[in-house]
């Protein structure tokens, strides 16, 4: 509770407690403001253009299924390369060395799994949300309720991480109060999603992905130029300044069970993220869905290699003491490196890029959360699948507003967690609640509604309880002396349990209708016949 | 689409063959990826000293860095390999079946 109280107290002051401390704060950086205004003008223009093409539900949720594989690959990369990746992983590499790379690898390896197990069936079976796919052959209402809860839990945790990243960044660069910055982000993201729907959100992601990839590439080339374009020289410099153990696996993997648990959460969590799964409904067919994963994996993998170099570059060119003096988690390593390389002008550019990153990701998250509330809960559960499109979109827009306000409030409430780690928790819930039910529903004939319900409840409840009992919450936030659950990540227990409970309950129950529909589903799943 | 048509496709031997092949191939790809990743995790737990060994005398670059970056590149290449397989084996059969049933 301590850190929460502190940040709430900070929120009441007109100027954030951190401002004025630390020399990296440069006030209103004209370059950053300039780039940011250009970005906002461009994206608002796109939103205006997209608003006219977002009147039907298929247009609003799925951009009229008109996005190409390459565009969607970029947009997926845009959705996935969050502030946690850019600021968090670079910060982790800077402050913990090689262990940061372990995190990035975990974030990447889920993509091939999505390609092999989910991309094609998801595209062929889905409509607007992954809950549509889970519920395809099962009973609509119970599945929709739980899948929507799973989506919203993941979306909100992820939103917290993004908002924290943006607040820190604005403190560093723009010098405007934290709360105002969070409100600006909230307002912009509401605008994109409310008026432009999936089409505007997709283009915001694409622009942001291009900006982020080029910004990070410039940073890496600039860094490597100082080391004769030879990574070995950079590693030598890291060895001399921070010590050889920075280049070696360290404390992240203390015991194999903890490591495998983290690995499961990262690998299968990716395959259970509602805002990512939603992107597969924006392409015209399963071939394009497949292509988008290929492009996305390439962009994301390349980006993680860049963040590895950026983190180490920051250790050498900025220095560990300075990175840690700005924020405990090291989240400011990348912006500080930009400043060391190219002064305030380049810092401004990178800050504007990071800001755009956060804005784009929160827009994607909000759209996914709002579609879970409206398409899954309102239409699927309350209206039992019967609702006019106009009504559905109206409810979605209300949900966007509500989620936007929640995001702003939570963004102010949570401040001092390493954002890569908060995202890690979101992944644990996604891996335990969403992924097992999704996989079993599309690939196991005997899976029943009761089995799916039991599996999702088990995954959600266990992952939340175990996170509370783990060191992160039980010790670091609630102030107890020892954690009750020994591992940092619950996935090894909660995901395994979700699978086992789903299998046992399905075997104990009979649902001939679901089995029949499973057979019929194959035609659409493999051939795409009847796909929307 | 009518029930009879669906069951006609389901009974088609070529369709059944396709399902078998797609399932086997996609599962194999997934297993390869998991073996690669979890071997890495187990190396982190049990072979830390190997990963910490420099790749040459006096080098700062160690096997851990090379293997780590290697896994990132491998993940991308394996998705490419799947695309190649799907384009040459999966799609033509899908096209053929869709034509056969005029869909």
Coordinates of C-alpha atoms in Angstrom, one line a residue:
Chain A
X1 CA 0.0 0.0 0.0
X2 CA 2.9 2.3 0.7
X3 CA 3.8 3.1 -2.9
X4 CA 0.1 3.6 -3.8
X5 CA -0.4 6.1 -1.0
X6 CA 2.7 8.0 -2.0
X7 CA 1.6 8.3 -5.6
X8 CA -1.9 9.3 -4.6
X9 CA -0.4 12.0 -2.4
X10 CA 1.8 13.1 -5.3
X11 CA -1.2 13.3 -7.5
X12 CA -2.8 15.9 -5.2
X13 CA 0.2 18.3 -5.5
X14 CA 0.1 20.7 -8.4
X15 CA 3.7 19.7 -9.4
X16 CA 4.8 16.0 -9.3
X17 CA 7.2 15.3 -6.5
X18 CA 9.9 14.1 -8.9
X19 CA 9.9 17.3 -11.0
X20 CA 12.8 19.6 -10.2
X21 CA 14.9 16.7 -9.1
X22 CA 17.4 15.1 -11.5
X23 CA 19.1 17.1 -14.2
X24 CA 17.6 15.2 -17.1
X25 CA 14.4 17.2 -16.8
X26 CA 14.6 19.8 -19.5
X27 CA 11.2 21.4 -19.3
X28 CA 9.2 22.1 -22.5
X29 CA 11.5 20.6 -25.1
X30 CA 10.6 22.4 -28.4
X31 CA 11.6 19.4 -30.6
X32 CA 9.5 17.0 -28.6
X33 CA 6.5 19.3 -28.6
X34 CA 7.0 19.9 -32.3
X35 CA 7.1 16.2 -33.2
X36 CA 4.3 15.5 -30.9
X37 CA 2.0 18.1 -32.4
X38 CA 2.8 16.8 -35.9
X39 CA 2.0 13.3 -34.8
X40 CA -1.3 14.4 -33.1
X41 CA -2.3 16.4 -36.2
X42 CA -1.6 13.5 -38.5
X43 CA -3.5 10.9 -36.3
X44 CA -6.4 13.2 -35.8
X45 CA -6.6 13.7 -39.5
X46 CA -6.7 9.9 -40.0
X47 CA -9.4 9.6 -37.3
X48 CA -11.5 12.2 -39.2
X49 CA -11.0 10.2 -42.4
X50 CA -11.7 6.9 -40.6
X51 CA -14.8 8.2 -38.8
X52 CA -16.7 8.2 -42.1
X53 CA -15.8 4.6 -42.7
X54 CA -16.8 3.3 -39.3
X55 CA -20.5 3.2 -39.3
X56 CA -21.2 -0.6 -39.4
X57 CA -20.1 -3.0 -36.8
X58 CA -17.7 -4.8 -39.1
X59 CA -16.1 -1.5 -40.0
X60 CA -15.9 -0.3 -36.4
X61 CA -14.5 -3.4 -34.9
X62 CA -12.6 -4.9 -37.8
X63 CA -11.8 -2.1 -40.2
X64 CA -14.1 -3.7 -42.7
X65 CA -11.6 -6.6 -43.0
X66 CA -9.7 -4.5 -45.4
X67 CA -6.2 -4.4 -43.9
X68 CA -3.4 -6.2 -45.8
X69 CA -1.1 -8.8 -44.2
X70 CA 1.8 -6.4 -44.3
X71 CA -0.2 -3.5 -42.8
X72 CA -1.6 -5.8 -40.2
X73 CA 1.9 -7.1 -39.4
X74 CA 3.1 -3.6 -38.7
X75 CA -0.1 -2.8 -36.7
X76 CA 0.4 -5.9 -34.6
X77 CA 4.0 -4.9 -34.0
X78 CA 2.6 -1.5 -33.1
X79 CA 0.2 -3.0 -30.7
X80 CA 2.8 -5.2 -29.2
X81 CA 5.8 -2.9 -28.9
X82 CA 4.5 -1.1 -26.0
X83 CA 6.1 1.3 -23.5
X84 CA 6.9 -1.8 -21.6
X85 CA 9.0 -3.1 -24.5
X86 CA 10.7 0.2 -25.3
X87 CA 11.2 1.8 -21.9
X88 CA 10.9 -1.3 -19.7
X89 CA 13.1 -3.8 -21.6
X90 CA 15.8 -1.2 -22.4
X91 CA 15.7 -0.2 -18.7
X92 CA 15.9 -3.8 -17.6
X93 CA 19.0 -4.4 -19.9
X94 CA 20.5 -1.3 -18.4
X95 CA 19.9 -2.1 -14.8
X96 CA 20.0 -5.9 -14.8
X97 CA 22.1 -6.7 -17.9
X98 CA 21.6 -9.9 -19.8
X99 CA 18.3 -10.8 -17.9
X100 CA 16.6 -8.1 -19.9
X101 CA 17.2 -10.2 -23.1
X102 CA 15.6 -13.2 -21.4
X103 CA 12.5 -11.1 -21.0
X104 CA 12.5 -10.0 -24.6
X105 CA 13.0 -13.6 -25.9
X106 CA 10.0 -14.7 -23.8
X107 CA 7.9 -11.9 -25.3
X108 CA 8.8 -13.0 -28.8
X109 CA 8.5 -16.8 -28.7
X110 CA 4.7 -16.6 -28.4
X111 CA 4.4 -15.4 -32.0
X112 CA 5.4 -18.6 -33.7
X113 CA 3.0 -20.4 -31.4
X114 CA 0.2 -18.0 -32.5
X115 CA 1.2 -18.7 -36.1
X116 CA 1.1 -22.5 -35.8
X117 CA -1.9 -23.0 -33.5
X118 CA -4.2 -20.0 -33.7
X119 CA -3.8 -17.5 -36.7
X120 CA -5.7 -19.4 -39.4
X121 CA -8.5 -20.9 -37.3
X122 CA -8.9 -17.6 -35.5
X123 CA -9.4 -15.7 -38.7
X124 CA -11.7 -18.2 -40.2
X125 CA -13.9 -18.7 -37.1
X126 CA -13.9 -15.2 -35.6
X127 CA -16.1 -12.2 -35.9
X128 CA -14.9 -9.3 -33.7
X129 CA -13.5 -10.7 -30.5
X130 CA -11.7 -13.9 -29.5
X131 CA -14.7 -14.7 -27.3
X132 CA -16.6 -15.2 -30.6
X133 CA -14.2 -18.0 -31.4
X134 CA -14.3 -19.7 -27.9
X135 CA -18.1 -19.5 -28.0
X136 CA -18.4 -20.7 -31.7
X137 CA -19.5 -24.2 -30.8
X138 CA -20.4 -23.8 -27.2
X139 CA -23.2 -22.0 -25.3
X140 CA -23.0 -18.3 -26.0
X141 CA -23.8 -16.6 -22.7
X142 CA -21.6 -18.3 -20.0
X143 CA -18.6 -18.3 -22.4
X144 CA -19.1 -14.7 -23.3
X145 CA -19.3 -13.5 -19.7
X146 CA -16.1 -15.2 -18.7
X147 CA -14.1 -14.4 -21.9
X148 CA -15.1 -10.8 -21.4
X149 CA -14.0 -10.8 -17.8
X150 CA -10.7 -12.3 -18.9
X151 CA -10.3 -9.7 -21.6
X152 CA -11.1 -6.8 -19.3
X153 CA -8.7 -8.0 -16.5
X154 CA -5.9 -8.2 -19.1
X155 CA -6.7 -4.9 -20.7
X156 CA -6.8 -3.0 -17.4
X157 CA -3.5 -4.4 -16.1
X158 CA -1.9 -3.5 -19.4
X159 CA -3.4 0.0 -19.4
X160 CA -1.9 0.6 -15.9
X161 CA 1.5 -0.2 -17.3
X162 CA 1.1 2.1 -20.3
X163 CA -0.2 5.0 -18.2
X164 CA 2.7 4.7 -15.8
X165 CA 5.2 4.8 -18.7
X166 CA 3.6 7.9 -20.1
X167 CA 3.5 9.7 -16.8
X168 CA 7.2 9.1 -16.2
X169 CA 8.1 10.2 -19.7
X170 CA 6.2 13.4 -19.5
X171 CA 7.8 14.3 -16.1
X172 CA 11.2 13.8 -17.8
X173 CA 10.6 15.7 -21.0
X174 CA 7.7 18.0 -21.1
X175 CA 7.8 19.1 -17.5
X176 CA 4.0 19.4 -17.3
X177 CA 2.3 17.9 -14.3
X178 CA 1.7 14.2 -14.3
X179 CA -2.1 14.3 -14.0
X180 CA -2.5 16.7 -16.9
X181 CA -0.4 14.5 -19.1
X182 CA -2.4 11.5 -18.2
X183 CA -5.6 13.3 -19.0
X184 CA -4.2 14.4 -22.4
X185 CA -3.3 10.9 -23.3
X186 CA -6.7 9.6 -22.1
X187 CA -8.6 12.3 -24.1
X188 CA -6.6 11.6 -27.3
X189 CA -7.0 7.9 -27.1
X190 CA -10.8 8.3 -26.5
X191 CA -11.0 10.4 -29.6
X192 CA -9.2 7.9 -31.8
X193 CA -11.3 5.0 -30.7
X194 CA -14.6 6.7 -30.2
X195 CA -14.7 8.2 -33.7
X196 CA -12.3 6.2 -35.8
X197 CA -12.8 2.7 -34.5
X198 CA -10.5 -0.1 -35.7
X199 CA -9.5 1.7 -38.9
X200 CA -8.1 4.8 -37.1
X201 CA -6.6 2.6 -34.4
X202 CA -4.8 0.4 -37.0
X203 CA -3.3 3.4 -38.8
X204 CA -2.2 5.0 -35.6
X205 CA -0.5 1.7 -34.8
X206 CA 1.2 1.6 -38.2
X207 CA 2.5 5.1 -38.0
X208 CA 3.7 4.5 -34.5
X209 CA 5.4 1.2 -35.5
X210 CA 7.3 2.9 -38.3
X211 CA 8.3 5.8 -36.0
X212 CA 9.4 3.5 -33.2
X213 CA 11.4 1.2 -35.5
X214 CA 13.1 4.0 -37.2
X215 CA 13.8 5.9 -34.0
X216 CA 15.3 2.9 -32.3
X217 CA 17.3 2.0 -35.4
X218 CA 18.8 5.6 -35.5
X219 CA 19.6 5.2 -31.8
X220 CA 21.4 1.9 -32.3
X221 CA 23.4 3.0 -35.3
X222 CA 24.4 6.1 -33.4
X223 CA 25.4 4.1 -30.4
X224 CA 27.3 1.5 -32.5
X225 CA 29.1 4.3 -34.3
X226 CA 30.7 5.2 -31.1
X227 CA 32.1 1.6 -30.9
X228 CA 33.3 1.2 -34.4
X229 CA 30.1 -0.6 -35.5
X230 CA 31.4 -3.6 -33.6
X231 CA 29.1 -5.0 -30.9
X232 CA 32.1 -6.7 -29.3
X233 CA 33.5 -3.2 -28.5
X234 CA 30.2 -2.2 -26.8
X235 CA 30.2 -5.4 -24.7
X236 CA 33.8 -4.7 -23.8
X237 CA 32.8 -1.3 -22.6
X238 CA 29.9 -2.7 -20.6
X239 CA 32.4 -5.2 -19.0
X240 CA 34.6 -2.4 -18.0
X241 CA 31.9 0.0 -16.6
X242 CA 29.3 -2.3 -15.1
X243 CA 31.3 -5.6 -14.8
X244 CA 31.3 -8.8 -16.6
X245 CA 28.2 -10.1 -14.8
X246 CA 26.1 -7.6 -16.7
X247 CA 26.7 -9.7 -19.8
X248 CA 25.8 -13.0 -18.1
X249 CA 22.5 -14.5 -17.0
X250 CA 21.9 -13.4 -13.4
X251 CA 19.2 -13.2 -10.8
X252 CA 16.1 -13.4 -13.0
X253 CA 16.3 -17.2 -13.3
X254 CA 17.0 -18.2 -9.7
X255 CA 15.4 -21.6 -10.0
X256 CA 14.1 -23.5 -13.0
X257 CA 10.5 -23.7 -11.9
X258 CA 10.3 -19.9 -11.6
X259 CA 11.9 -19.6 -15.0
X260 CA 9.6 -22.0 -16.7
X261 CA 6.6 -20.3 -15.1
X262 CA 7.7 -17.0 -16.5
X263 CA 8.4 -18.6 -19.8
X264 CA 4.9 -20.1 -20.0
X265 CA 3.3 -16.8 -19.1
X266 CA 5.2 -14.9 -21.7
X267 CA 4.9 -17.5 -24.5
X268 CA 1.2 -18.4 -24.1
X269 CA 0.2 -15.0 -22.7
X270 CA 0.9 -13.5 -26.0
X271 CA -1.6 -16.0 -27.5
X272 CA -4.3 -14.8 -25.0
X273 CA -4.1 -11.0 -25.4
X274 CA -7.5 -9.7 -26.5
X275 CA -6.2 -6.6 -28.3
X276 CA -3.7 -8.7 -30.3
X277 CA -6.2 -11.5 -31.1
X278 CA -8.6 -8.9 -32.3
X279 CA -6.2 -7.8 -35.0
X280 CA -6.7 -11.1 -36.8
X281 CA -10.2 -10.1 -37.7
X282 CA -9.1 -7.1 -39.7
X283 CA -7.5 -9.0 -42.6
X284 CA -9.5 -10.4 -45.5
X285 CA -8.6 -14.1 -45.1
X286 CA -6.5 -16.7 -43.3
X287 CA -3.6 -16.3 -45.8
X288 CA -3.3 -12.7 -44.9
X289 CA -3.6 -13.5 -41.2
X290 CA -0.6 -15.9 -41.6
X291 CA 1.4 -13.2 -43.4
X292 CA 0.7 -10.7 -40.7
X293 CA 2.2 -12.9 -38.1
X294 CA 5.4 -13.4 -40.2
X295 CA 5.8 -9.6 -40.6
X296 CA 5.0 -8.9 -37.0
X297 CA 7.5 -11.5 -35.7
X298 CA 10.2 -10.0 -37.9
X299 CA 9.5 -6.4 -36.8
X300 CA 9.2 -7.3 -33.1
X301 CA 12.3 -9.6 -33.1
X302 CA 14.3 -6.9 -34.8
X303 CA 13.0 -4.3 -32.3
X304 CA 14.1 -6.5 -29.3
X305 CA 17.6 -6.8 -30.7
X306 CA 17.6 -3.0 -30.9
X307 CA 16.4 -2.6 -27.2
X308 CA 19.2 -4.9 -26.1
X309 CA 21.8 -2.6 -27.7
X310 CA 20.0 0.5 -26.4
X311 CA 20.1 -0.8 -22.8
X312 CA 23.8 -1.6 -22.9
X313 CA 24.5 1.7 -24.7
X314 CA 22.8 3.5 -21.9
X315 CA 24.9 1.7 -19.3
X316 CA 28.1 2.9 -21.0
X317 CA 27.2 6.3 -22.4
X318 CA 24.8 7.5 -19.6
X319 CA 26.0 5.5 -16.6
X320 CA 24.1 3.4 -14.2
X321 CA 24.0 5.9 -11.3
X322 CA 22.3 8.5 -13.5
X323 CA 19.7 6.0 -14.9
X324 CA 18.8 4.8 -11.4
X325 CA 18.6 8.4 -10.0
X326 CA 15.7 9.2 -12.4
X327 CA 13.6 6.1 -11.5
X328 CA 14.1 2.8 -9.7
X329 CA 13.0 0.6 -12.5
X330 CA 15.5 2.1 -14.9
X331 CA 12.6 2.9 -17.3
X332 CA 14.2 6.1 -18.4
X333 CA 17.4 4.5 -19.8
X334 CA 16.3 4.9 -23.5
X335 CA 15.4 8.6 -23.3
X336 CA 18.5 9.3 -21.3
X337 CA 20.7 7.6 -23.9
X338 CA 19.0 9.6 -26.6
X339 CA 20.0 12.8 -24.7
X340 CA 23.5 11.6 -24.3
X341 CA 23.8 10.8 -28.0
X342 CA 22.1 13.8 -29.6
X343 CA 21.3 16.3 -26.9
X344 CA 17.9 17.7 -26.2
X345 CA 16.8 17.7 -29.8
X346 CA 17.2 13.9 -30.2
X347 CA 15.8 13.4 -26.7
X348 CA 12.7 15.3 -27.9
X349 CA 12.4 13.1 -30.9
X350 CA 12.7 9.8 -29.0
X351 CA 10.3 11.1 -26.3
X352 CA 7.7 12.0 -28.9
X353 CA 8.1 8.5 -30.4
X354 CA 7.7 6.9 -27.0
X355 CA 4.7 9.1 -26.3
X356 CA 3.2 8.1 -29.6
X357 CA 3.9 4.5 -28.7
X358 CA 1.9 4.7 -25.5
X359 CA -0.9 6.5 -27.1
X360 CA -1.3 3.9 -29.9
X361 CA -1.1 1.0 -27.5
X362 CA -3.7 2.4 -25.1
X363 CA -6.0 3.1 -28.1
X364 CA -5.7 -0.6 -29.2
X365 CA -6.3 -1.8 -25.6
X366 CA -9.3 0.5 -25.1
X367 CA -10.9 -0.8 -28.3
X368 CA -10.4 -4.4 -27.3
X369 CA -11.8 -3.7 -23.8
X370 CA -14.8 -1.8 -25.2
X371 CA -15.6 -4.5 -27.7
X372 CA -15.5 -7.1 -24.8
X373 CA -17.9 -4.9 -22.8
X374 CA -20.2 -4.2 -25.7
X375 CA -20.0 -7.0 -28.3
X376 CA -19.5 -9.8 -25.7
X377 CA -21.3 -8.7 -22.6
X378 CA -24.0 -6.4 -23.9
X379 CA -24.9 -8.1 -27.1
X380 CA -23.9 -11.6 -26.3
X381 CA -25.1 -11.8 -22.7
X382 CA -27.7 -9.2 -22.0
X383 CA -29.3 -9.1 -25.5
X384 CA -28.7 -12.9 -26.1
X385 CA -27.0 -12.2 -29.4
X386 CA -30.0 -10.1 -30.7
X387 CA -29.1 -6.4 -31.1
X388 CA -29.1 -3.8 -33.9
X389 CA -25.7 -2.7 -35.1
X390 CA -26.5 0.9 -34.3
X391 CA -27.3 -0.1 -30.7
X392 CA -24.1 -2.2 -30.5
X393 CA -21.8 0.6 -31.7
X394 CA -23.6 3.1 -29.4
X395 CA -22.8 0.8 -26.4
X396 CA -19.3 0.4 -27.6
X397 CA -18.8 4.2 -27.6
X398 CA -20.1 4.5 -24.1
X399 CA -17.7 1.7 -23.1
X400 CA -14.8 3.5 -24.7
X401 CA -15.6 6.6 -22.6
X402 CA -15.9 4.5 -19.4
X403 CA -12.7 2.6 -20.0
X404 CA -10.9 5.8 -20.9
X405 CA -11.8 7.4 -17.6
X406 CA -10.8 4.2 -15.7
X407 CA -7.5 4.3 -17.5
X408 CA -6.9 7.9 -16.5
X409 CA -7.8 7.2 -12.8
X410 CA -5.6 4.1 -12.7
X411 CA -2.8 5.9 -14.5
X412 CA -2.7 8.4 -11.7
X413 CA -3.0 5.9 -9.0
X414 CA -0.2 3.5 -9.9
X415 CA 3.3 4.9 -10.3
X416 CA 6.4 3.1 -9.0
X417 CA 6.2 -0.4 -10.5
X418 CA 8.6 -1.6 -13.2
X419 CA 6.2 -1.5 -16.1
X420 CA 7.7 -4.6 -17.8
X421 CA 6.7 -6.5 -14.7
X422 CA 3.1 -5.3 -14.5
X423 CA 2.8 -6.4 -18.1
X424 CA 4.2 -9.8 -17.0
X425 CA 1.2 -10.1 -14.6
X426 CA -1.2 -9.3 -17.4
X427 CA 0.4 -12.1 -19.4
X428 CA -0.1 -14.6 -16.6
X429 CA -3.8 -13.9 -16.6
X430 CA -4.0 -14.1 -20.4
X431 CA -2.1 -17.3 -20.5
X432 CA -4.2 -18.9 -17.8
X433 CA -7.7 -17.6 -18.5
X434 CA -7.9 -16.9 -22.3
X435 CA -5.4 -19.2 -24.0
X436 CA -6.4 -22.7 -22.6
X437 CA -10.1 -22.2 -23.3
X438 CA -9.4 -20.8 -26.8
X439 CA -7.0 -23.6 -27.8
X440 CA -9.3 -26.4 -26.5
X441 CA -12.4 -24.9 -28.0
X442 CA -10.9 -24.9 -31.5
X443 CA -9.0 -28.2 -31.3
X444 CA -10.7 -30.6 -29.0
X445 CA -14.0 -32.3 -29.9
X446 CA -15.0 -33.3 -26.4
X447 CA -14.6 -29.8 -24.9
X448 CA -17.9 -28.7 -23.4
X449 CA -19.4 -25.4 -22.1
X450 CA -19.0 -26.6 -18.5
X451 CA -15.4 -27.5 -19.2
X452 CA -14.7 -24.0 -20.7
X453 CA -16.4 -22.2 -17.8
X454 CA -14.5 -24.3 -15.2
X455 CA -11.2 -23.8 -17.0
X456 CA -11.6 -20.0 -17.4
X457 CA -12.7 -19.5 -13.7
X458 CA -9.8 -21.6 -12.5
X459 CA -7.3 -19.7 -14.6
X460 CA -8.6 -16.3 -13.7
X461 CA -9.1 -16.9 -10.0
X462 CA -5.9 -18.8 -9.5
X463 CA -3.7 -16.4 -11.4
X464 CA -5.1 -13.4 -9.5
X465 CA -4.9 -15.1 -6.0
X466 CA -1.4 -16.4 -6.7
X467 CA -0.2 -12.9 -7.9
X468 CA -1.6 -11.4 -4.6
X469 CA 0.2 -14.1 -2.6
X470 CA 3.5 -13.7 -4.5
X471 CA 6.4 -11.5 -3.6
X472 CA 5.4 -8.6 -5.9
X473 CA 2.1 -7.9 -4.1
X474 CA 2.3 -9.7 -0.7
X475 CA 5.8 -8.4 0.2
X476 CA 6.5 -5.4 -1.9
X477 CA 3.1 -3.7 -1.8
X478 CA 1.3 -5.1 1.2
X479 CA 4.5 -5.1 3.3
X480 CA 4.4 -8.7 4.7
X481 CA 7.7 -10.3 5.4
X482 CA 7.6 -13.4 3.3
X483 CA 5.5 -14.4 0.2
X484 CA 3.0 -17.3 0.6
X485 CA 3.4 -18.4 -3.1
X486 CA 7.1 -19.0 -3.7
X487 CA 7.3 -18.1 -7.4
X488 CA 7.2 -14.7 -9.0
X489 CA 4.9 -15.8 -11.8
X490 CA 1.8 -18.0 -11.3
X491 CA 1.5 -19.4 -14.9
X492 CA 3.0 -22.8 -14.2
X493 CA 0.3 -23.5 -11.6
X494 CA -2.6 -21.5 -12.9
X495 CA -2.3 -22.3 -16.6
X496 CA -1.7 -26.0 -16.0
X497 CA -4.7 -26.1 -13.6
X498 CA -6.9 -24.3 -16.2
X499 CA -6.0 -27.1 -18.8
X500 CA -6.5 -29.9 -16.3
X501 CA -9.8 -28.6 -14.9
X502 CA -11.1 -27.9 -18.4
X503 CA -10.2 -31.5 -19.5
X504 CA -11.7 -33.2 -16.4
X505 CA -14.9 -31.2 -16.4
X506 CA -15.4 -31.8 -20.1
X507 CA -14.9 -35.5 -19.7
X508 CA -17.4 -35.5 -16.9
X509 CA -20.1 -33.7 -18.9
X510 CA -21.7 -34.5 -22.2
X511 CA -22.6 -31.9 -24.9
X512 CA -23.6 -33.7 -28.1
X513 CA -24.5 -30.4 -29.7
X514 CA -21.0 -29.0 -29.2
X515 CA -19.4 -32.1 -30.6
X516 CA -21.6 -31.9 -33.7
X517 CA -20.8 -28.3 -34.2
X518 CA -17.1 -29.1 -33.8
X519 CA -17.3 -31.4 -36.8
X520 CA -19.2 -28.8 -38.8
X521 CA -16.8 -26.1 -37.8
X522 CA -13.9 -28.0 -39.5
X523 CA -15.2 -26.9 -42.9
X524 CA -14.9 -23.3 -41.9
X525 CA -11.8 -23.7 -39.9
X526 CA -9.7 -25.3 -42.6
X527 CA -11.2 -24.1 -45.8
X528 CA -12.5 -20.7 -44.7
X529 CA -16.0 -21.5 -46.2
X530 CA -18.5 -19.3 -44.5
X531 CA -15.9 -17.1 -42.8
X532 CA -16.8 -13.5 -42.4
Chain B
X1 CA -24.6 -23.6 -46.2
X2 CA -26.8 -26.7 -45.9
X3 CA -26.0 -29.5 -43.5
X4 CA -25.8 -32.1 -46.4
X5 CA -23.2 -30.0 -48.1
X6 CA -21.1 -29.7 -44.9
X7 CA -21.2 -33.4 -44.4
X8 CA -20.3 -34.1 -48.0
X9 CA -17.1 -32.0 -47.5
X10 CA -16.4 -33.7 -44.1
X11 CA -16.6 -37.1 -45.8
X12 CA -14.3 -36.1 -48.6
X13 CA -11.1 -38.1 -48.4
X14 CA -9.0 -35.2 -49.7
X15 CA -10.4 -33.0 -46.9
X16 CA -9.7 -35.5 -44.2
X17 CA -6.2 -35.9 -45.6
X18 CA -5.7 -32.1 -45.4
X19 CA -6.9 -31.9 -41.8
X20 CA -4.4 -34.7 -40.8
X21 CA -1.6 -33.0 -42.6
X22 CA -2.2 -29.5 -41.3
X23 CA -2.6 -30.8 -37.7
X24 CA 0.6 -32.8 -37.9
X25 CA 2.6 -30.0 -39.5
X26 CA 1.4 -27.2 -37.3
X27 CA 1.9 -29.3 -34.1
X28 CA 5.4 -30.3 -35.2
X29 CA 6.3 -26.6 -35.7
X30 CA 4.9 -25.7 -32.3
X31 CA 6.8 -28.5 -30.6
X32 CA 10.1 -27.5 -32.3
X33 CA 9.6 -23.9 -31.1
X34 CA 8.8 -25.0 -27.6
X35 CA 11.8 -27.4 -27.4
X36 CA 14.1 -24.6 -28.5
X37 CA 12.7 -22.1 -26.0
X38 CA 12.5 -24.3 -23.0
X39 CA 16.0 -25.7 -23.7
X40 CA 17.2 -22.2 -23.4
X41 CA 15.3 -21.7 -20.1
X42 CA 16.8 -24.9 -18.8
X43 CA 20.2 -23.8 -19.9
X44 CA 19.7 -20.6 -17.9
X45 CA 18.9 -22.7 -14.9
X46 CA 21.5 -25.5 -15.2
X47 CA 24.2 -24.3 -17.6
X48 CA 24.7 -20.7 -16.5
X49 CA 28.5 -21.1 -16.6
X50 CA 28.4 -22.3 -20.2
X51 CA 26.3 -19.3 -21.3
X52 CA 28.7 -17.0 -19.4
X53 CA 31.7 -18.4 -21.3
X54 CA 33.2 -15.9 -23.8
X55 CA 33.1 -17.1 -27.4
X56 CA 36.9 -16.4 -27.7
X57 CA 39.8 -15.7 -25.5
X58 CA 39.5 -12.2 -24.0
X59 CA 36.1 -11.6 -25.8
X60 CA 33.3 -9.9 -24.0
X61 CA 30.7 -11.5 -26.2
X62 CA 29.6 -14.8 -24.7
X63 CA 27.6 -17.8 -25.8
X64 CA 24.5 -16.6 -23.9
X65 CA 24.4 -13.4 -26.0
X66 CA 24.9 -15.4 -29.3
X67 CA 22.3 -18.0 -28.4
X68 CA 19.8 -15.4 -27.1
X69 CA 20.0 -13.3 -30.3
X70 CA 20.0 -16.6 -32.3
X71 CA 16.6 -17.6 -30.7
X72 CA 15.1 -14.3 -31.8
X73 CA 16.3 -14.8 -35.4
X74 CA 15.2 -18.5 -35.3
X75 CA 11.7 -17.5 -34.1
X76 CA 11.3 -15.3 -37.2
X77 CA 12.8 -17.9 -39.6
X78 CA 10.5 -20.6 -38.4
X79 CA 7.4 -18.5 -39.0
X80 CA 8.8 -18.0 -42.5
X81 CA 9.3 -21.7 -42.9
X82 CA 5.6 -22.3 -41.9
X83 CA 4.4 -19.7 -44.5
X84 CA 6.5 -21.5 -47.2
X85 CA 5.0 -24.8 -46.2
X86 CA 1.4 -23.4 -46.1
X87 CA 1.8 -21.6 -49.4
X88 CA 3.0 -24.7 -51.3
X89 CA 1.0 -27.4 -49.6
X90 CA -2.0 -26.0 -47.7
X91 CA -3.4 -23.3 -49.9
X92 CA -3.4 -25.3 -53.2
X93 CA -5.5 -28.0 -51.6
X94 CA -7.9 -25.5 -50.0
X95 CA -8.3 -23.8 -53.4
X96 CA -8.9 -27.2 -55.0
X97 CA -11.5 -28.2 -52.4
X98 CA -13.3 -24.9 -52.6
X99 CA -13.5 -25.3 -56.3
X100 CA -14.7 -28.8 -56.1
X101 CA -17.5 -27.8 -53.8
X102 CA -17.9 -24.5 -55.7
X103 CA -17.5 -22.3 -52.7

